[in-house]
Coordinates of C-alpha atoms in Angstrom, one line a residue:
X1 CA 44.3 34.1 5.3
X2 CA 43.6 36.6 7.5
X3 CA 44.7 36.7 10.9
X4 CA 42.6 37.2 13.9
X5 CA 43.9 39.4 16.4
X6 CA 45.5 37.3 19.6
X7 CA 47.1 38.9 22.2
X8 CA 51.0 37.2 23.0
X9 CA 53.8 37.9 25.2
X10 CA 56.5 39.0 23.0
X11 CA 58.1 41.8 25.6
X12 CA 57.3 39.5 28.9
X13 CA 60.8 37.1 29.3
X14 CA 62.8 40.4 28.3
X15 CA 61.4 43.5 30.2
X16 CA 59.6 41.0 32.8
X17 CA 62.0 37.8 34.0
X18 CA 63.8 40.3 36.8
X19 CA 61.4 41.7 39.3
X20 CA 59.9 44.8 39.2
X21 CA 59.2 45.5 35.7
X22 CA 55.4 45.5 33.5
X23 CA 54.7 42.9 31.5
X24 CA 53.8 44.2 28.0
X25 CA 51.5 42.4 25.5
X26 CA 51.6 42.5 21.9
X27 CA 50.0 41.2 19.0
X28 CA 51.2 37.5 17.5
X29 CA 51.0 34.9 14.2
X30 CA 48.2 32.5 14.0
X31 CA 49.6 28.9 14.1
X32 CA 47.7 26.7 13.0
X33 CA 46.6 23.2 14.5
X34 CA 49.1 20.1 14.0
X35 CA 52.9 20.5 13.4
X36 CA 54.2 23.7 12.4
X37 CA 57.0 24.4 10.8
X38 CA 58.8 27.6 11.9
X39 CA 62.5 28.3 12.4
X40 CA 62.7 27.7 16.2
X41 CA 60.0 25.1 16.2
X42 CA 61.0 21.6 18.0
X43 CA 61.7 19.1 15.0
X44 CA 60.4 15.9 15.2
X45 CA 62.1 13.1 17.8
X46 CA 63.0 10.6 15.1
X47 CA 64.3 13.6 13.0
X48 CA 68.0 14.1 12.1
X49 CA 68.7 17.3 14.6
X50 CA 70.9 19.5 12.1
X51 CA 74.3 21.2 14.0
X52 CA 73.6 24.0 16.3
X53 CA 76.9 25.9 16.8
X54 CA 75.1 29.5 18.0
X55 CA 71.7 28.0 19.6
X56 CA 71.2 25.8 22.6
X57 CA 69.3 22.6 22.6
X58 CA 66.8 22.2 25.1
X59 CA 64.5 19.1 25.6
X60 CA 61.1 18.8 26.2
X61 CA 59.8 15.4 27.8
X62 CA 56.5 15.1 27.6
X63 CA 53.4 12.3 26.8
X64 CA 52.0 12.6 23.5
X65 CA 49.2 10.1 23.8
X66 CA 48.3 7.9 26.8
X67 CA 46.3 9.4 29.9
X68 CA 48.5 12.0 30.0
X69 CA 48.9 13.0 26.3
X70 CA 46.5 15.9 25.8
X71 CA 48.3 17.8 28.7
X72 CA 51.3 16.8 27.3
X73 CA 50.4 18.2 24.0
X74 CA 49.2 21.4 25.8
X75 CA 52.5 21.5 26.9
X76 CA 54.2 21.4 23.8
X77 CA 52.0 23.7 22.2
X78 CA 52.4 26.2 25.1
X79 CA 56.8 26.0 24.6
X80 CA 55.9 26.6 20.9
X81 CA 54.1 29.6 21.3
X82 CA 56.6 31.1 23.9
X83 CA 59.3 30.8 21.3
X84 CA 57.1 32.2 18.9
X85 CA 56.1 35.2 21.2
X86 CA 59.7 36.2 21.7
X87 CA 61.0 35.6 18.2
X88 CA 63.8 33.2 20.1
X89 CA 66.4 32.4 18.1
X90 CA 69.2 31.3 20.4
X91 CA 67.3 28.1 21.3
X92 CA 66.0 25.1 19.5
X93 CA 63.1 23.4 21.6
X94 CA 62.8 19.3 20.6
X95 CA 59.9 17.3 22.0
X96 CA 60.6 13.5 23.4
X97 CA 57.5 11.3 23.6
X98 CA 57.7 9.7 27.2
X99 CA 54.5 7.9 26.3
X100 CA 56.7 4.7 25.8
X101 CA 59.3 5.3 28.7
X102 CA 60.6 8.2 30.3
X103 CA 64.2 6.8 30.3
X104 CA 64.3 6.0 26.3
X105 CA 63.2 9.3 26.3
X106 CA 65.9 11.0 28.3
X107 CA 68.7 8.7 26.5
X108 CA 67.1 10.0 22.8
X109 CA 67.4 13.9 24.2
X110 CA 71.0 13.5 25.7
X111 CA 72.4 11.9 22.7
X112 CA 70.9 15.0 20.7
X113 CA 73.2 16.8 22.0
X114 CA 70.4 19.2 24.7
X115 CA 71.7 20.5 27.9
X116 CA 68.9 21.0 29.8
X117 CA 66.0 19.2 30.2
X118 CA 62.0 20.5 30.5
X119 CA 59.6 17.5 32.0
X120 CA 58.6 15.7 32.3
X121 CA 55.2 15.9 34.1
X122 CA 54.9 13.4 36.8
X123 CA 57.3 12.8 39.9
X124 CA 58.2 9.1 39.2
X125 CA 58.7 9.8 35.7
X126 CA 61.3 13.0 36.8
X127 CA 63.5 10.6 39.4
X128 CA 64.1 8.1 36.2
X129 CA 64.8 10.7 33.7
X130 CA 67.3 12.3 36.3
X131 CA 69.0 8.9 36.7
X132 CA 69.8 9.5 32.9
X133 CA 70.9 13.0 32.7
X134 CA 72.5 13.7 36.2
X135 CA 75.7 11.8 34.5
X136 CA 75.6 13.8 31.5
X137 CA 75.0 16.5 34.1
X138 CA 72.0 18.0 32.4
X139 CA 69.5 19.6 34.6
X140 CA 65.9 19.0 34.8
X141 CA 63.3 20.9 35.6
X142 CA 60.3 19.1 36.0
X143 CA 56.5 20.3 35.9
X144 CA 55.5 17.9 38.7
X145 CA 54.5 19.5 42.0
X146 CA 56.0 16.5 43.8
X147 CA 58.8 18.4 46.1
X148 CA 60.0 14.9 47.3
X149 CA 61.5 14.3 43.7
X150 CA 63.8 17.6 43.9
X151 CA 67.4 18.2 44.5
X152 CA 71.0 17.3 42.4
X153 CA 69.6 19.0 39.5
X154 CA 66.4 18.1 39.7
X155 CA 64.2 21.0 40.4
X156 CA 60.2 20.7 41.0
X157 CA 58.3 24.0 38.8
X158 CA 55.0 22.3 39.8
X159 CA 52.0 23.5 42.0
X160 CA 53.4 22.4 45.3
X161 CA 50.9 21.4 47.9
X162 CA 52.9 22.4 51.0
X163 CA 52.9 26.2 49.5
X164 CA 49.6 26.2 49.2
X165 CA 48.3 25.5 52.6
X166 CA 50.7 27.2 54.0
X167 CA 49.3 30.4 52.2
X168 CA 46.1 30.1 53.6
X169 CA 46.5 28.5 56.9
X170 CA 48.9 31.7 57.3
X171 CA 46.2 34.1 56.1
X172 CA 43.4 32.2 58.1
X173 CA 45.8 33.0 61.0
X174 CA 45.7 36.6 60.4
X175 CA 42.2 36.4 60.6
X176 CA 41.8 35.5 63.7
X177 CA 41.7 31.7 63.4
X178 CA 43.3 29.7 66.1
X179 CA 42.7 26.2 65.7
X180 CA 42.8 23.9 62.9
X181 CA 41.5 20.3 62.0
X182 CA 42.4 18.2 58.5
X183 CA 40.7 16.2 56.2
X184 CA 43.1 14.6 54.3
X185 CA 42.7 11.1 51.8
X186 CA 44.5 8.1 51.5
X187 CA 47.7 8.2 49.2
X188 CA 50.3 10.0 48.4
X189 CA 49.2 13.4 48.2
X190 CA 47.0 12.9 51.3
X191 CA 50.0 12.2 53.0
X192 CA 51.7 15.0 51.6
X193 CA 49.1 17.6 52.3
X194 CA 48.5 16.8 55.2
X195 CA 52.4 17.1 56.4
X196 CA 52.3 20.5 54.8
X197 CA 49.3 21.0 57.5
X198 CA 51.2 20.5 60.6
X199 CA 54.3 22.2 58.8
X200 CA 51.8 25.3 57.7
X201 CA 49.5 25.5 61.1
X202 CA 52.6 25.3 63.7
X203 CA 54.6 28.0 61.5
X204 CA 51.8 30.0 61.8
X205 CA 51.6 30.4 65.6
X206 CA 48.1 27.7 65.6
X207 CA 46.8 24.6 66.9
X208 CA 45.9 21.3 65.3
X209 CA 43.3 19.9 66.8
X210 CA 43.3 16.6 64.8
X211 CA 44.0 15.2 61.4
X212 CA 41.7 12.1 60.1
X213 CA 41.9 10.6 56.7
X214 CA 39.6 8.4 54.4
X215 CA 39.7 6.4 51.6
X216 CA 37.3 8.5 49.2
X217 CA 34.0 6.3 49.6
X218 CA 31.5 7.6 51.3
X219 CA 31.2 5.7 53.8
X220 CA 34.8 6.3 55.0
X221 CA 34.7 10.1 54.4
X222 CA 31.4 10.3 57.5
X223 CA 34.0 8.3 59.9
X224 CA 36.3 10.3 59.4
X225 CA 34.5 13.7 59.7
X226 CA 32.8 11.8 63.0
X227 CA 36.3 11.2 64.3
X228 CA 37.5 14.7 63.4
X229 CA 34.6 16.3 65.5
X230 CA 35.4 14.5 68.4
X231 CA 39.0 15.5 68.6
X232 CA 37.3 19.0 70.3
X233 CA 36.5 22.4 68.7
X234 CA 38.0 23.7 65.8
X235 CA 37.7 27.3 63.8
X236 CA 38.9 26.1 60.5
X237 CA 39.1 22.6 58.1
X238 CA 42.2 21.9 55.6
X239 CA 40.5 19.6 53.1
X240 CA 43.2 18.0 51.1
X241 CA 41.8 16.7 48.6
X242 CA 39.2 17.8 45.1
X243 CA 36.6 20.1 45.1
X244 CA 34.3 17.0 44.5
X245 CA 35.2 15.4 47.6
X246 CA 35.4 19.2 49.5
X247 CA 31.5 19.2 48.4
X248 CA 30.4 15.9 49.7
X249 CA 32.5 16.7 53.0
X250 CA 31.5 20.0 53.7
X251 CA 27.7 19.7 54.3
X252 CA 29.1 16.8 57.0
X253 CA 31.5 19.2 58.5
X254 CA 28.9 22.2 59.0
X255 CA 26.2 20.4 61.1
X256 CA 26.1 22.3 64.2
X257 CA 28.8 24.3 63.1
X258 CA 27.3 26.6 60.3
X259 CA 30.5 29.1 60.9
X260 CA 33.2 26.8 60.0
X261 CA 35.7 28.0 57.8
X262 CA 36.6 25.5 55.2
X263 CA 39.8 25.9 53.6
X264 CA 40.9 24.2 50.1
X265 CA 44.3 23.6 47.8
X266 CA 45.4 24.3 44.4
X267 CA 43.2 21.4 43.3
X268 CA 40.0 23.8 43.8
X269 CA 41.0 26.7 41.3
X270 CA 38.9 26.5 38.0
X271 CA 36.2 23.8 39.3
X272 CA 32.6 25.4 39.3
X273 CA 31.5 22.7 42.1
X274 CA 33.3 25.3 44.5
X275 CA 31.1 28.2 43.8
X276 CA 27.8 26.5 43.3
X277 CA 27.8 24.0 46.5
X278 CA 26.0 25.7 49.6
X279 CA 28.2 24.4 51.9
X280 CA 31.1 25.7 50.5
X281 CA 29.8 29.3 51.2
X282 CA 32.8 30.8 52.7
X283 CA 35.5 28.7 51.9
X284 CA 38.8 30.1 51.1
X285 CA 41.8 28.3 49.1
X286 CA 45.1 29.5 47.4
X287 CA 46.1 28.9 43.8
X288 CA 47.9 31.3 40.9
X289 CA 46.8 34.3 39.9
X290 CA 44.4 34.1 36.6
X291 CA 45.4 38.0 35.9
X292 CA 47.4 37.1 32.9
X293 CA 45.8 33.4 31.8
X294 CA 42.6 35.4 30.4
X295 CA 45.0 36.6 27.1
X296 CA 47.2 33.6 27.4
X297 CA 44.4 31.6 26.7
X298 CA 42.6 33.8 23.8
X299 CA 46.2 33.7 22.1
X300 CA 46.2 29.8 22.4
X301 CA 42.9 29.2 21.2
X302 CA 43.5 31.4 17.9
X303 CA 46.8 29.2 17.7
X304 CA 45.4 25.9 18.2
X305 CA 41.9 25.8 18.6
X306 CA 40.6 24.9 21.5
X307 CA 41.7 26.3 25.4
X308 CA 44.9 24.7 26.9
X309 CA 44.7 22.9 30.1
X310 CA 45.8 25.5 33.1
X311 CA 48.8 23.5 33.4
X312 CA 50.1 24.4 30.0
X313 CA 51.7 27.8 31.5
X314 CA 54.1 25.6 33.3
X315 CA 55.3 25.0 29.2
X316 CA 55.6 29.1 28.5
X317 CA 57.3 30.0 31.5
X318 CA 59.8 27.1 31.5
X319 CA 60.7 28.5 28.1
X320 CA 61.2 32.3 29.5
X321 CA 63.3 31.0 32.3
X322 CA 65.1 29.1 29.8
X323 CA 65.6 32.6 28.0
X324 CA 66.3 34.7 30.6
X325 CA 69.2 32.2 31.5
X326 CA 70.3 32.1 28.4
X327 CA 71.9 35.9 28.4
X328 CA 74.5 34.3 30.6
X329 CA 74.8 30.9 29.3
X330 CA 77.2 30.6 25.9
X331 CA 75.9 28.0 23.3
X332 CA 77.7 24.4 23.7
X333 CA 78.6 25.1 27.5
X334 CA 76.8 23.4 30.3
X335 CA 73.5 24.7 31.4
X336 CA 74.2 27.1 34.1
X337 CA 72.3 25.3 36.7
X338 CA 73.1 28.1 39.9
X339 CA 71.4 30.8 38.4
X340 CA 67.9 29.0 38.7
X341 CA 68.7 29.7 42.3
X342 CA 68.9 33.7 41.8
X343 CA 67.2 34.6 45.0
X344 CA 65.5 37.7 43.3
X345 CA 63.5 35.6 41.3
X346 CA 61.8 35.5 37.9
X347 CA 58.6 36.5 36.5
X348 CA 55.7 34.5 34.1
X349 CA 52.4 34.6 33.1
X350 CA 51.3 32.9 36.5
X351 CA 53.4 35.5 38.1
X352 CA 56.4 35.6 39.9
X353 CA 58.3 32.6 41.1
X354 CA 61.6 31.5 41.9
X355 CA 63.7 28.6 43.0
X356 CA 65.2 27.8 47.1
X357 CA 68.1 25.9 48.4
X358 CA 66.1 22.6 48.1
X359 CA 65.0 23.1 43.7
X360 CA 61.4 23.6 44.8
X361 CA 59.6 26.6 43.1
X362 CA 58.2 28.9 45.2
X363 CA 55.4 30.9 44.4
X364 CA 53.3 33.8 45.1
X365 CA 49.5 33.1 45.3
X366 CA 46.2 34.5 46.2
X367 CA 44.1 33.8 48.5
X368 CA 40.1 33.5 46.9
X369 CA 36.8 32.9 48.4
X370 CA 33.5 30.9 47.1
X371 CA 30.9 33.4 48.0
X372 CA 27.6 33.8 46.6
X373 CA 27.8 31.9 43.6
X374 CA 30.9 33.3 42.8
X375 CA 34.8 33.5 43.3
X376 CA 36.5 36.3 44.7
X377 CA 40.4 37.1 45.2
X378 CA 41.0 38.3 49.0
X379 CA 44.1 38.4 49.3
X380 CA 46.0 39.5 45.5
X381 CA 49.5 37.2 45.2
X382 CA 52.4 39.4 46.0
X383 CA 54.3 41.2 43.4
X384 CA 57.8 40.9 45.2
X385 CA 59.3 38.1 47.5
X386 CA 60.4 40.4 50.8
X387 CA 63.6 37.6 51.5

């Protein structure tokens, strides 16, 4: 059959995982859809894992079915096809279903024999896996973007809330914005946005004028902005929360205050409600660079297809840390967890990244704007952390 032409990242985890170096794209094998066979292709979890004296096992929890499973998949797919990419052979990827329990999971991939642990993709299902491995002490590193998860070996590779409002709020700043109000929802990441707001806006030499939250009906979200405008003047609005809910809030925000800058999250990067509501003229919100997700996803679809989820870069780049480590790390030897903390940071398709004190990623990001119809990058994600 012939193969269609599908850009990959053969050259990226070894010319690109230490800062400062170009990317390169090459060509790659079509995979087709369903399981693959391939010689560095996870086996099965029921399967008999043959002995692996020159090649390191590494786990990958994720859902295979359930709410969560078509991300998971995407996620599997996406480790498969960064092994592919780099023609890996040190390293033998093996996928856990945590569809029926995260801790049955963990137990299946530490008596396999892996040493370090990818997944899995929510916060509550990382603190039980970690209650697993930490005695086996097998690091995990987790695609959840709950930080309140990380630490002894647990580290977050997630979009992290905190980061991104702190990107903006810090760019607003340096715009000339002085004073900030929030919007923020009920729950968990309400709560966590909006301590990222006080955190973001005092770092950043502002003022919060108030903070008011709702519970997502409708009814609740007018209170709330009603409260919010009587707290005083404000420049600029952190909605923490969808771009569904930024839509129905900002028309309520922007009476009598046409000029209000409304600022977004991570949650805002990809929906099309942004660019096409009115009221959202203007607004500005940080998320990951797209520059290398354009090819990333053409190579995917020709793989398996149909597009992966955005999240499904979490799956590559995992793998090409995994690599890049793995100069340094002899096979059948504990995972060397310390040099995830390597200060100069690494380098993946959604840029470059790294690891602090506390095993929450940090990231650089860009700063966009809905103007027009359309969204533009103001601020390009830096290309080098300056600490």
């Amino acid at each position: 059959m012939e193969q269609p032409k599908a850009p990959a990242f053969r050259t990226l985890w070894r010319k690109s995982m230490t800062l400062g170096v170009t990317a390169l794209l090459s060509a790659c094998t079509v995979v087709p859809k369903g399981p693959v066979e391939t010689p560095n292709a996870p086996p099965p979890p029921t399967a008999q894992l043959p002995a692996d004296e020159g090649r390191h096992r590494v786990a990958l929890l994720v859902p295979l079915s359930g709410p969560g499973g078509a991300v998971g998949q995407a996620l599997a797919n996406a480790t498969t096809m960064a092994l592919l990419d780099t023609n890996a052979t040190k390293i033998r990827i093996t996928t856990y279903d945590t569809s029926s329990g995260p801790a049955a999971a963990a137990a299946k991939a530490l008596a396999d024999g892996n040493r370090l642990i990818l997944g899995p993709m929510l916060g509550d299902d990382a603190l039980v896996v970690a209650q697993t491995a930490r005695p086996a002490h097998v690091p995990v590193i987790s695609y959840t973007g709950d930080a309140g998860v990380a630490g002894n070996d647990v580290f977050v590779m997630g979009a992290v809330p905190a980061q991104t409002i702190a990107r903006e709020v810090k760019y607003a700043r340096a715009q000339g914005l002085t004073r900030f109000a929030a919007l923020m929802p009920l729950g968990n990441y309400g709560e966590r946005a909006g301590n990222a707001t006080i955190a973001a806006v005092r770092a950043a030499g502002g003022t919060l004028v108030g903070m008011e939250s709702y519970d997502r009906s409708k009814g609740s979200l007018t209170a709330a902005v009603r409260r919010l405008k009587g707290r005083g003047a404000f420049d600029a609005v952190v909605i923490g929360d969808t771009a569904a809910m930024a839509a129905q809030a900002a028309p309520l925000l922007k009476i009598a205050a046409p000029h209000l800058r409304i600022l977004g999250n991570e949650l805002w990067a990809g929906e099309a409600v942004v660019a096409r509501t009115p009221a959202l003229n203007g607004a500005w919100f940080a998320a990951l660079s797209d520059q290398r997700f354009g090819r990333f996803t053409e190579s995917y679809k020709a793989r398996f297809g149909q597009p992966p989820y955005r999240a499904a870069t979490l799956g590559y780049d995992s793998v090409l840390l995994t690599l890049r480590i793995a100069r340094e790390w002899a096979p059948g030897t504990p995972f060397p967890t310390g040099r995830l903390l390597d200060r100069g940071g690494f380098l993946g398709l959604d840029g470059i990244f790294r690891f602090n004190a506390n095993q929450v990623i940090e990231r650089a990001l860009e700063v966009r704007e809905a103007r027009g119809g359309a969204i533009n990058v103001l601020s390009p994600a830096p290309t080098r952390f300056e600490d």
